Tab-separated table of C-alpha atoms in Angstrom:
chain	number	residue	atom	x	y	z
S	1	UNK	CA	2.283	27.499	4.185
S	2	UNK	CA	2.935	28.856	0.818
S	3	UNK	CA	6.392	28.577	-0.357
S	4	UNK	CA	6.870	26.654	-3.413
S	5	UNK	CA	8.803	23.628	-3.528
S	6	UNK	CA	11.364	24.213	-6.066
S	7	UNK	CA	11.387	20.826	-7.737
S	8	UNK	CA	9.728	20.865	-10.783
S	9	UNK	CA	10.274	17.188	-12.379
S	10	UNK	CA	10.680	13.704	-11.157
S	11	UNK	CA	14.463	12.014	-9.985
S	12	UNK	CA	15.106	10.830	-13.261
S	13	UNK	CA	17.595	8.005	-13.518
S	14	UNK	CA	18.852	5.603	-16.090
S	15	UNK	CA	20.049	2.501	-14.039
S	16	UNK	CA	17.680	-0.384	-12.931
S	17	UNK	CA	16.195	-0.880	-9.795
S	18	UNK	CA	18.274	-1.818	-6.932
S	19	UNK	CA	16.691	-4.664	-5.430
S	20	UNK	CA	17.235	-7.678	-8.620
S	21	UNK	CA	21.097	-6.954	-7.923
S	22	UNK	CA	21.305	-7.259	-4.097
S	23	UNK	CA	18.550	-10.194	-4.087
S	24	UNK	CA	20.987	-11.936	-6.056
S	25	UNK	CA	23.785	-10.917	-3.913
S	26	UNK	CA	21.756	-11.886	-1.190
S	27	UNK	CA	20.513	-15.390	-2.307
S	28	UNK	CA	24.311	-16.118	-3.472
S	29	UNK	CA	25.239	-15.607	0.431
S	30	UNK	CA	22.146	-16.712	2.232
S	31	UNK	CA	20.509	-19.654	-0.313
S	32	UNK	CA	18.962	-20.898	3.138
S	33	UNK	CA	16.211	-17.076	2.622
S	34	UNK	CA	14.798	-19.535	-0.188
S	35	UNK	CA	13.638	-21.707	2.684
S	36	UNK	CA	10.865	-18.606	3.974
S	37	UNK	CA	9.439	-17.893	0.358
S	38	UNK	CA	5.621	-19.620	0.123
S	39	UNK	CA	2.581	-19.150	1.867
S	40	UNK	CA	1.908	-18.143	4.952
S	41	UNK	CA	-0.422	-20.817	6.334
S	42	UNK	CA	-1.435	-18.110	9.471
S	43	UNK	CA	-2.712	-15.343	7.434
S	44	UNK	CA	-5.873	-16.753	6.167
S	45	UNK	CA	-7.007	-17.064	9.523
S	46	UNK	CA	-5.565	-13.608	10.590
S	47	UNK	CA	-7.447	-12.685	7.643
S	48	UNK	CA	-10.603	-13.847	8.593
S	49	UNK	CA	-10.596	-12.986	11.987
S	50	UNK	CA	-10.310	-9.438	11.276
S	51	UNK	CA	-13.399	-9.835	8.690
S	52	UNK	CA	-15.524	-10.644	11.420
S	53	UNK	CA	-13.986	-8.263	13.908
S	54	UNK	CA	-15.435	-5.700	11.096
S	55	UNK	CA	-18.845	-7.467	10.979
S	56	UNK	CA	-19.426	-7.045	14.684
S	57	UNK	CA	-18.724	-3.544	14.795
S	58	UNK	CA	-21.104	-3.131	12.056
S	59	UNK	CA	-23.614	-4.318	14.232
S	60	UNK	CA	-22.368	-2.517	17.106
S	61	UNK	CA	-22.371	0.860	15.618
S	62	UNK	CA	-26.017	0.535	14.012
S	63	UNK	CA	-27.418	1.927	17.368
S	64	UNK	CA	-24.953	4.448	17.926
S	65	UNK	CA	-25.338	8.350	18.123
S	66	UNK	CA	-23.826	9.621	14.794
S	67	UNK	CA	-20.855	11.503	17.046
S	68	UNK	CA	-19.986	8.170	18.187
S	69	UNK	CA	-20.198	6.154	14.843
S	70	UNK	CA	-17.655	9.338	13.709
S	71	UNK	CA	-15.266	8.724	16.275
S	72	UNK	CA	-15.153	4.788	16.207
S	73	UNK	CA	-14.919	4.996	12.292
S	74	UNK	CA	-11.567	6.908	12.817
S	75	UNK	CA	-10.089	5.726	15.977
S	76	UNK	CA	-10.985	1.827	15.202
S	77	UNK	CA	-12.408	1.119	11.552
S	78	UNK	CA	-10.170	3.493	10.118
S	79	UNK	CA	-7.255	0.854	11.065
S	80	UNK	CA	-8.594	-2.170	10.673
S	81	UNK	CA	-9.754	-1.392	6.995
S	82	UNK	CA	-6.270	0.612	6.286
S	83	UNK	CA	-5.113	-3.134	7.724
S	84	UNK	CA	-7.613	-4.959	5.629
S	85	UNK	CA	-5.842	-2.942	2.403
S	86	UNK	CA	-2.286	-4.634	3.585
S	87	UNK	CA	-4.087	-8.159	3.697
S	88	UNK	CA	-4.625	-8.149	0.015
S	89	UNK	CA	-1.566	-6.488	-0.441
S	90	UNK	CA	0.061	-10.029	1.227
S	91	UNK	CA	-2.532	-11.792	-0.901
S	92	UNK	CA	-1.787	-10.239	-4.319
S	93	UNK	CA	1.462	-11.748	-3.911
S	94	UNK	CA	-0.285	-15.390	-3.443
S	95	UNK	CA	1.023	-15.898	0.208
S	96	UNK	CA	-2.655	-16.738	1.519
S	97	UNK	CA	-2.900	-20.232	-0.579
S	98	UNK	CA	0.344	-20.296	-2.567
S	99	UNK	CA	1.263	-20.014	-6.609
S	100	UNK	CA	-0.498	-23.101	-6.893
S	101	UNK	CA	-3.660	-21.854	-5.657
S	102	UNK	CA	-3.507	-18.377	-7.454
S	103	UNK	CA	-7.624	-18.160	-8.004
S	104	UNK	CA	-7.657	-19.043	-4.047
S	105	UNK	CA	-6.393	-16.289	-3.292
S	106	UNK	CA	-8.123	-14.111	-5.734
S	107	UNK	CA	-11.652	-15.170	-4.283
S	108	UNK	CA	-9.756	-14.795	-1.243
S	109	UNK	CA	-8.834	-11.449	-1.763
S	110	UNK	CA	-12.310	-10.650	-2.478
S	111	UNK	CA	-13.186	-11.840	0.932
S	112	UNK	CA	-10.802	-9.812	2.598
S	113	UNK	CA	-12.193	-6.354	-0.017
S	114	UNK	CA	-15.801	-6.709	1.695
S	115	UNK	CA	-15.460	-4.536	5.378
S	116	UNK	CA	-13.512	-1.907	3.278
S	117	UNK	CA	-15.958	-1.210	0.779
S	118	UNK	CA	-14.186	-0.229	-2.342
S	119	UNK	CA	-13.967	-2.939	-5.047
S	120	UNK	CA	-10.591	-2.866	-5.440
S	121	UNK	CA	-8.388	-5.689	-4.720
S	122	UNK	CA	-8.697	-7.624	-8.461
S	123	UNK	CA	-7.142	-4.304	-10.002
S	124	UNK	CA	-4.899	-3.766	-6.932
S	125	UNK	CA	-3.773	-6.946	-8.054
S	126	UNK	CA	-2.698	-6.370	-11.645
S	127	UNK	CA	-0.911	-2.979	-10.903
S	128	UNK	CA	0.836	-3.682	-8.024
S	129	UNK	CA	3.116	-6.451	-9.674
S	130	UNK	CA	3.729	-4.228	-12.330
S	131	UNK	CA	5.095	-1.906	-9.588
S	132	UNK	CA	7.380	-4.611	-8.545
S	133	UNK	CA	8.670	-5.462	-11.500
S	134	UNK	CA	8.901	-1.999	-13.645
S	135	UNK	CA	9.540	-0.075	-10.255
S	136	UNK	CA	9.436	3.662	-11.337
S	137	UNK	CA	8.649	2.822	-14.796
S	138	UNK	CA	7.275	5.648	-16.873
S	139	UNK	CA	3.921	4.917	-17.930
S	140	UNK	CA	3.593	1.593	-16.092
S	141	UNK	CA	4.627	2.227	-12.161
S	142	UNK	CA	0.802	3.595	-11.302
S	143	UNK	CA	2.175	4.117	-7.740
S	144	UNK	CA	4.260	7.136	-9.095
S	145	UNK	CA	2.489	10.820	-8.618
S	146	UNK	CA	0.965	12.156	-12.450
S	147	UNK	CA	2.764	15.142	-13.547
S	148	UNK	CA	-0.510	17.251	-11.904
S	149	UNK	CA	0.192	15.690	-8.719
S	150	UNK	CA	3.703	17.324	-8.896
S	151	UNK	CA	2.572	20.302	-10.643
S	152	UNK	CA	0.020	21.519	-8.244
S	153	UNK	CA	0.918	19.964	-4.455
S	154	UNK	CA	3.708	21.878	-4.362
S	155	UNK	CA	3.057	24.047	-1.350
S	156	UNK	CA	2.859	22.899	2.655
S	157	UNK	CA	-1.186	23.622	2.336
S	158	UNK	CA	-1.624	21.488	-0.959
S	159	UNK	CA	1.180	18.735	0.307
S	160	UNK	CA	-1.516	18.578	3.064
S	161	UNK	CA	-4.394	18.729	1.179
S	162	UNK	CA	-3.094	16.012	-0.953
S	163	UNK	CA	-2.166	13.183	1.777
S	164	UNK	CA	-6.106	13.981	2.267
S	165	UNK	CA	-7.126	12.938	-0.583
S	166	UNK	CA	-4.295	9.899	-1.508
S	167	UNK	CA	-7.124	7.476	-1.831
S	168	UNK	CA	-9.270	9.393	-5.001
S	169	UNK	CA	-5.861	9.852	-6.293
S	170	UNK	CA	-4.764	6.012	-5.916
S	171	UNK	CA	-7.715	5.259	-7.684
S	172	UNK	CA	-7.795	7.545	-10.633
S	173	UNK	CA	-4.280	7.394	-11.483
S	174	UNK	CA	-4.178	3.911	-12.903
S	175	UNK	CA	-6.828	5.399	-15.260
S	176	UNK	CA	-4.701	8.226	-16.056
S	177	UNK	CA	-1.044	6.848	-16.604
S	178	UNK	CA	-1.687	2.798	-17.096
S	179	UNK	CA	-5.130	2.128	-18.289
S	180	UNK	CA	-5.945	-1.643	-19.105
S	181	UNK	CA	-8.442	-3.814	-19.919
S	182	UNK	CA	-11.552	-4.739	-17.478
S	183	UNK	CA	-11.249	-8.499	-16.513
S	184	UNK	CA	-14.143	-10.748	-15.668
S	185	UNK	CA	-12.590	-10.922	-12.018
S	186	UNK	CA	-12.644	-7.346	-11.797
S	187	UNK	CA	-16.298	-7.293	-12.985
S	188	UNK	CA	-17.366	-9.915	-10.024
S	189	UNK	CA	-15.014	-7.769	-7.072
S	190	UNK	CA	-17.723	-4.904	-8.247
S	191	UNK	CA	-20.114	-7.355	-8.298
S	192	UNK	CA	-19.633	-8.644	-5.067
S	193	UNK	CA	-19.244	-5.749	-3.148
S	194	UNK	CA	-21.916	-4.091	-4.547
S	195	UNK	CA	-24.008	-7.148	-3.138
S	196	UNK	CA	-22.522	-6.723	0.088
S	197	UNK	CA	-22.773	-3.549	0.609
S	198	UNK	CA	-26.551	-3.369	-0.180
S	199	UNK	CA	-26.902	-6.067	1.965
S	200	UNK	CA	-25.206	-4.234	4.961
S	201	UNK	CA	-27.187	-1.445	4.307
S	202	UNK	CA	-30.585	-3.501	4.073
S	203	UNK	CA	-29.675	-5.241	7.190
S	204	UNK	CA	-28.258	-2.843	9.333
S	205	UNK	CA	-29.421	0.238	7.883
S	206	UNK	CA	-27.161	3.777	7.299
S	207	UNK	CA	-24.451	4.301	9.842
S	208	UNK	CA	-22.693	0.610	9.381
S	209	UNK	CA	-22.357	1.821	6.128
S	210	UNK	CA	-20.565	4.737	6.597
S	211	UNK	CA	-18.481	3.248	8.990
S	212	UNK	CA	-17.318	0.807	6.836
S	213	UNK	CA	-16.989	3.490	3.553
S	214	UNK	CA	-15.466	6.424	5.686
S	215	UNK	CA	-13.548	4.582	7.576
S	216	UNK	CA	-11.843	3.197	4.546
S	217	UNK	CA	-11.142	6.639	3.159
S	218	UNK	CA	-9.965	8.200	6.318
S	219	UNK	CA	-7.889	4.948	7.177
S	220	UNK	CA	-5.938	6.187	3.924
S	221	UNK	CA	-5.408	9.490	3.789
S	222	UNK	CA	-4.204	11.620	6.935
S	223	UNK	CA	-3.755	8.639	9.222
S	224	UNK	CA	-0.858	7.754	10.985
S	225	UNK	CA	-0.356	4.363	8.988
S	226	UNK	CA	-0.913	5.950	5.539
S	227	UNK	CA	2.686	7.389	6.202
S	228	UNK	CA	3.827	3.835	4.435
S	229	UNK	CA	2.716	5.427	1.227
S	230	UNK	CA	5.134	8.172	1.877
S	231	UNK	CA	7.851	6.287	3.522
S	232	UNK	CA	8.028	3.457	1.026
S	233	UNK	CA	9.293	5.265	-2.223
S	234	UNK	CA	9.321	9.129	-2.064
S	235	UNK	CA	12.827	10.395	-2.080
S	236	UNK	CA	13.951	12.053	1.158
S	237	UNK	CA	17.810	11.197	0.300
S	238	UNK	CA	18.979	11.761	-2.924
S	239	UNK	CA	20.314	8.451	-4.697
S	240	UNK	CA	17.429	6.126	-2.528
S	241	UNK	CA	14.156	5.146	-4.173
S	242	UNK	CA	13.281	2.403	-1.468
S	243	UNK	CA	12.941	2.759	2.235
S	244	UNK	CA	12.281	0.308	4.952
S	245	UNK	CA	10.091	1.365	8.621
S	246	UNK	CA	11.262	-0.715	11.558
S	247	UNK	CA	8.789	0.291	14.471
S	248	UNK	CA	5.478	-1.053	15.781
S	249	UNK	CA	3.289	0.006	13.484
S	250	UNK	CA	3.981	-3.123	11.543
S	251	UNK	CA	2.199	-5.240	14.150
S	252	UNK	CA	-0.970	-3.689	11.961
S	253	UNK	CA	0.464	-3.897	8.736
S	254	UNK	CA	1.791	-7.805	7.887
S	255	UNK	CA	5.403	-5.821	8.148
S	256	UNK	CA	5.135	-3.797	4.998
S	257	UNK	CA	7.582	-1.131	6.614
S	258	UNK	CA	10.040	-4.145	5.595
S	259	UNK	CA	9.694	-2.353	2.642
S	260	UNK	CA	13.551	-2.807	1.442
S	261	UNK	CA	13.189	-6.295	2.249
S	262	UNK	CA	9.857	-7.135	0.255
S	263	UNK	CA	10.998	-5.951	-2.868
S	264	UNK	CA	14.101	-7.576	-2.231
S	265	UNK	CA	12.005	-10.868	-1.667
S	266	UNK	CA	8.370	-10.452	-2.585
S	267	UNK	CA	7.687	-14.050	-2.593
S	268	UNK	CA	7.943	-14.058	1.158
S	269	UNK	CA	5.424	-13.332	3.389
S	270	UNK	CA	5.412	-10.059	5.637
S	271	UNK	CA	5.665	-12.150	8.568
S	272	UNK	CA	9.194	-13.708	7.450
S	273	UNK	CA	10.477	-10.623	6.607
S	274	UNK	CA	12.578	-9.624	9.972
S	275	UNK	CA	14.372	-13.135	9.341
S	276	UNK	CA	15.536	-12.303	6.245
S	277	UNK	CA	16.605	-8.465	7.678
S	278	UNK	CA	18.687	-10.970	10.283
S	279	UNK	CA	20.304	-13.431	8.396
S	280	UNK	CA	21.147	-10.412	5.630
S	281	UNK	CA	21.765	-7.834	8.016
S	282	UNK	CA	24.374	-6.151	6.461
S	283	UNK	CA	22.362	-5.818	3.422
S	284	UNK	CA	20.255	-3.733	5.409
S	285	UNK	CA	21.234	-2.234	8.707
S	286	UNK	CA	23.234	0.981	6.451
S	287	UNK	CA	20.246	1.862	4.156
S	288	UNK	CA	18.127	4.734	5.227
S	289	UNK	CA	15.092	3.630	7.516
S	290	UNK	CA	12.349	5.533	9.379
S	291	UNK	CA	11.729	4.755	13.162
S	292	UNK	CA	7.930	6.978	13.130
S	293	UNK	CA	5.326	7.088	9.698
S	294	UNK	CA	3.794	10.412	11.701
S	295	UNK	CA	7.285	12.100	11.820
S	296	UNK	CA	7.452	10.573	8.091
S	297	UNK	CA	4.159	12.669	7.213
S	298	UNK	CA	5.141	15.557	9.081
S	299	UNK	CA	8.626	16.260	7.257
S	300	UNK	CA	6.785	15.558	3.876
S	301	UNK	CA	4.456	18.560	4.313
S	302	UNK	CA	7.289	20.571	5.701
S	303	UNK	CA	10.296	20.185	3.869
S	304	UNK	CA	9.854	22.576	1.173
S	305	UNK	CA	12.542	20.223	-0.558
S	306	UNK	CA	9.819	17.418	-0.986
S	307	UNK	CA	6.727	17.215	-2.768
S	308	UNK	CA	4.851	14.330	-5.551
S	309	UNK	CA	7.756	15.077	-7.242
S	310	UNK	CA	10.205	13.071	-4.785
S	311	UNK	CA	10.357	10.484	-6.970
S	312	UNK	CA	12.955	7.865	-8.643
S	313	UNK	CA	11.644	7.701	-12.305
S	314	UNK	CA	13.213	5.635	-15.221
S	315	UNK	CA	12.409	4.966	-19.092
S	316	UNK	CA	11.978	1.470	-19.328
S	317	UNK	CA	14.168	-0.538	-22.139
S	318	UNK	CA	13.026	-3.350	-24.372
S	319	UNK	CA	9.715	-5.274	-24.032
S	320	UNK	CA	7.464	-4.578	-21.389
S	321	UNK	CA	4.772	-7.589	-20.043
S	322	UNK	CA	2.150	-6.031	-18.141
S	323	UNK	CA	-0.233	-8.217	-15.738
């Protein structure tokens, strides 16, 4: 569990991203893919359905023994609010309520933010279509490791230790590499959490709470569906930056293992994106691809080949508009 992974610096490359060049490609062959961009009028009410799935169990876990609240936080809420994260991943994008809409889905997205209880989804917002468009961008791409990340986690124990802990370090890194502004919609997310969660705890009393918090923070970290963080970008074959997860997994996660695909097209919902893995499918069916985000998690830790560091990085050329 020691031995040092012997990378000591990001992939460094000086092309652009892939996915502009074969989305043109793409739409040049295929202009009938335009046809599944736009909302997706089913996931508001996925959406809220899974809300209140979270609200009963609040309720239902308020009498509980503590063992038991443990183990339904992990083998239930733990998914559902890992789910919940995906939701306003789709809804960042605007495919709840459509460009027109955008505030919609902003309150909408707020919605969604209250059974995981970590204000998050007005800054998830912001930095996540910088990652689309300045993907591995140095200084911009928040979803890229800090040069601690790769310094220290460079052993099987710390690679461990670190897939622990991906949620503090998703939240502290836009502070560290990308730091903006606070917006007034970022002020009421806080404000409205907050709210809610004093509410819960008011109402319902301690172990809802800790349900809903723990559950959020285990859901993320060493989880079988936190492998997407892995999967999706980390560098397991030289000369690949993007990777796409074809098993059943998805069924939980609004088909972000489409991950190819969505940056390809991230104006269409996750539920259109095996249609446009059909109609394209020679786009896709010879890029790498995982079949298992546990097996994905598992080689991470032990390849002493792979480590924070596993990733495409690029300087970024000419002017740069952040969200």
């Amino acid at each position: 569990m020691g031995n040092r992974v012997p990378r000591e610096d990001y992939e460094w490359v000086y092309t652009d991203q892939p996915h502009a060049d074969r989305r043109k490609d793409i739409l040049a062959k295929y202009p009938e893919i335009k046809t599944l961009m736009g909302p997706d009028p089913r996931l508001k009410w996925i959406v809220c359905m899974m809300v209140l799935v979270q609200f009963l169990a609040f309720y239902l876990v308020k009498d509980l023994d503590w063992k038991w609240v443990l183990f339904w936080t992990y083998a239930f809420g733990s998914c559902i609010n890992h789910s919940m994260t995906l939701a306003i991943h789709e809804i960042s994008h605007n495919t709840a309520f459509g460009n027109s809409r955008a505030m919609w889905n902003r309150w909408f997205a707020m919605f969604a933010n209250l059974p995981i209880g970590l204000p998050y989804s007005a800054s998830f917002k912001r930095y996540h279509l910088d990652h689309h468009r300045y993907l591995g961008g140095d200084g911009v791409d928040v979803d890229i490791p800090t040069e601690f990340e790769g310094w220290f986690f460079c052993t099987r124990f710390r690679k461990f230790v670190w897939i622990i802990l991906q949620p503090l370090f998703y939240a502290i890194r836009p502070l560290c590499i990308n730091p903006k502004p606070i917006t007034r919609l970022e002020v009421a997310n806080v404000a409205v959490q907050l709210s809610f969660n004093v509410a819960l705890y008011w109402l319902c009393g301690a172990k809802p709470v800790v349900y809903m918090m723990a559950g959020s923070l285990l859901g993320m970290g060493l989880h079988p569906i936190s492998g997407h963080f892995i999967a999706e970008h980390y560098m397991f074959l030289k000369g690949h930056e993007t990777y796409s997860y074809y098993g059943s997994l998805n069924l939980l996660t609004f088909n972000v293992g489409y991950h190819n695909e969505h940056h390809d097209f991230p104006s269409i919902p996750g539920r259109r994106l095996p249609l446009v893995k059909k109609i394209a499918s020679e786009y896709y069916d010879d890029l790498p691809q995982y079949t298992s985000w546990v097996k994905v998690l598992y080689d991470f830790i032990m390849d002493d080949q792979l480590s924070p560091y596993s990733r495409v990085k690029r300087r970024l050329k000419g002017d740069v508009k952040l969200e």
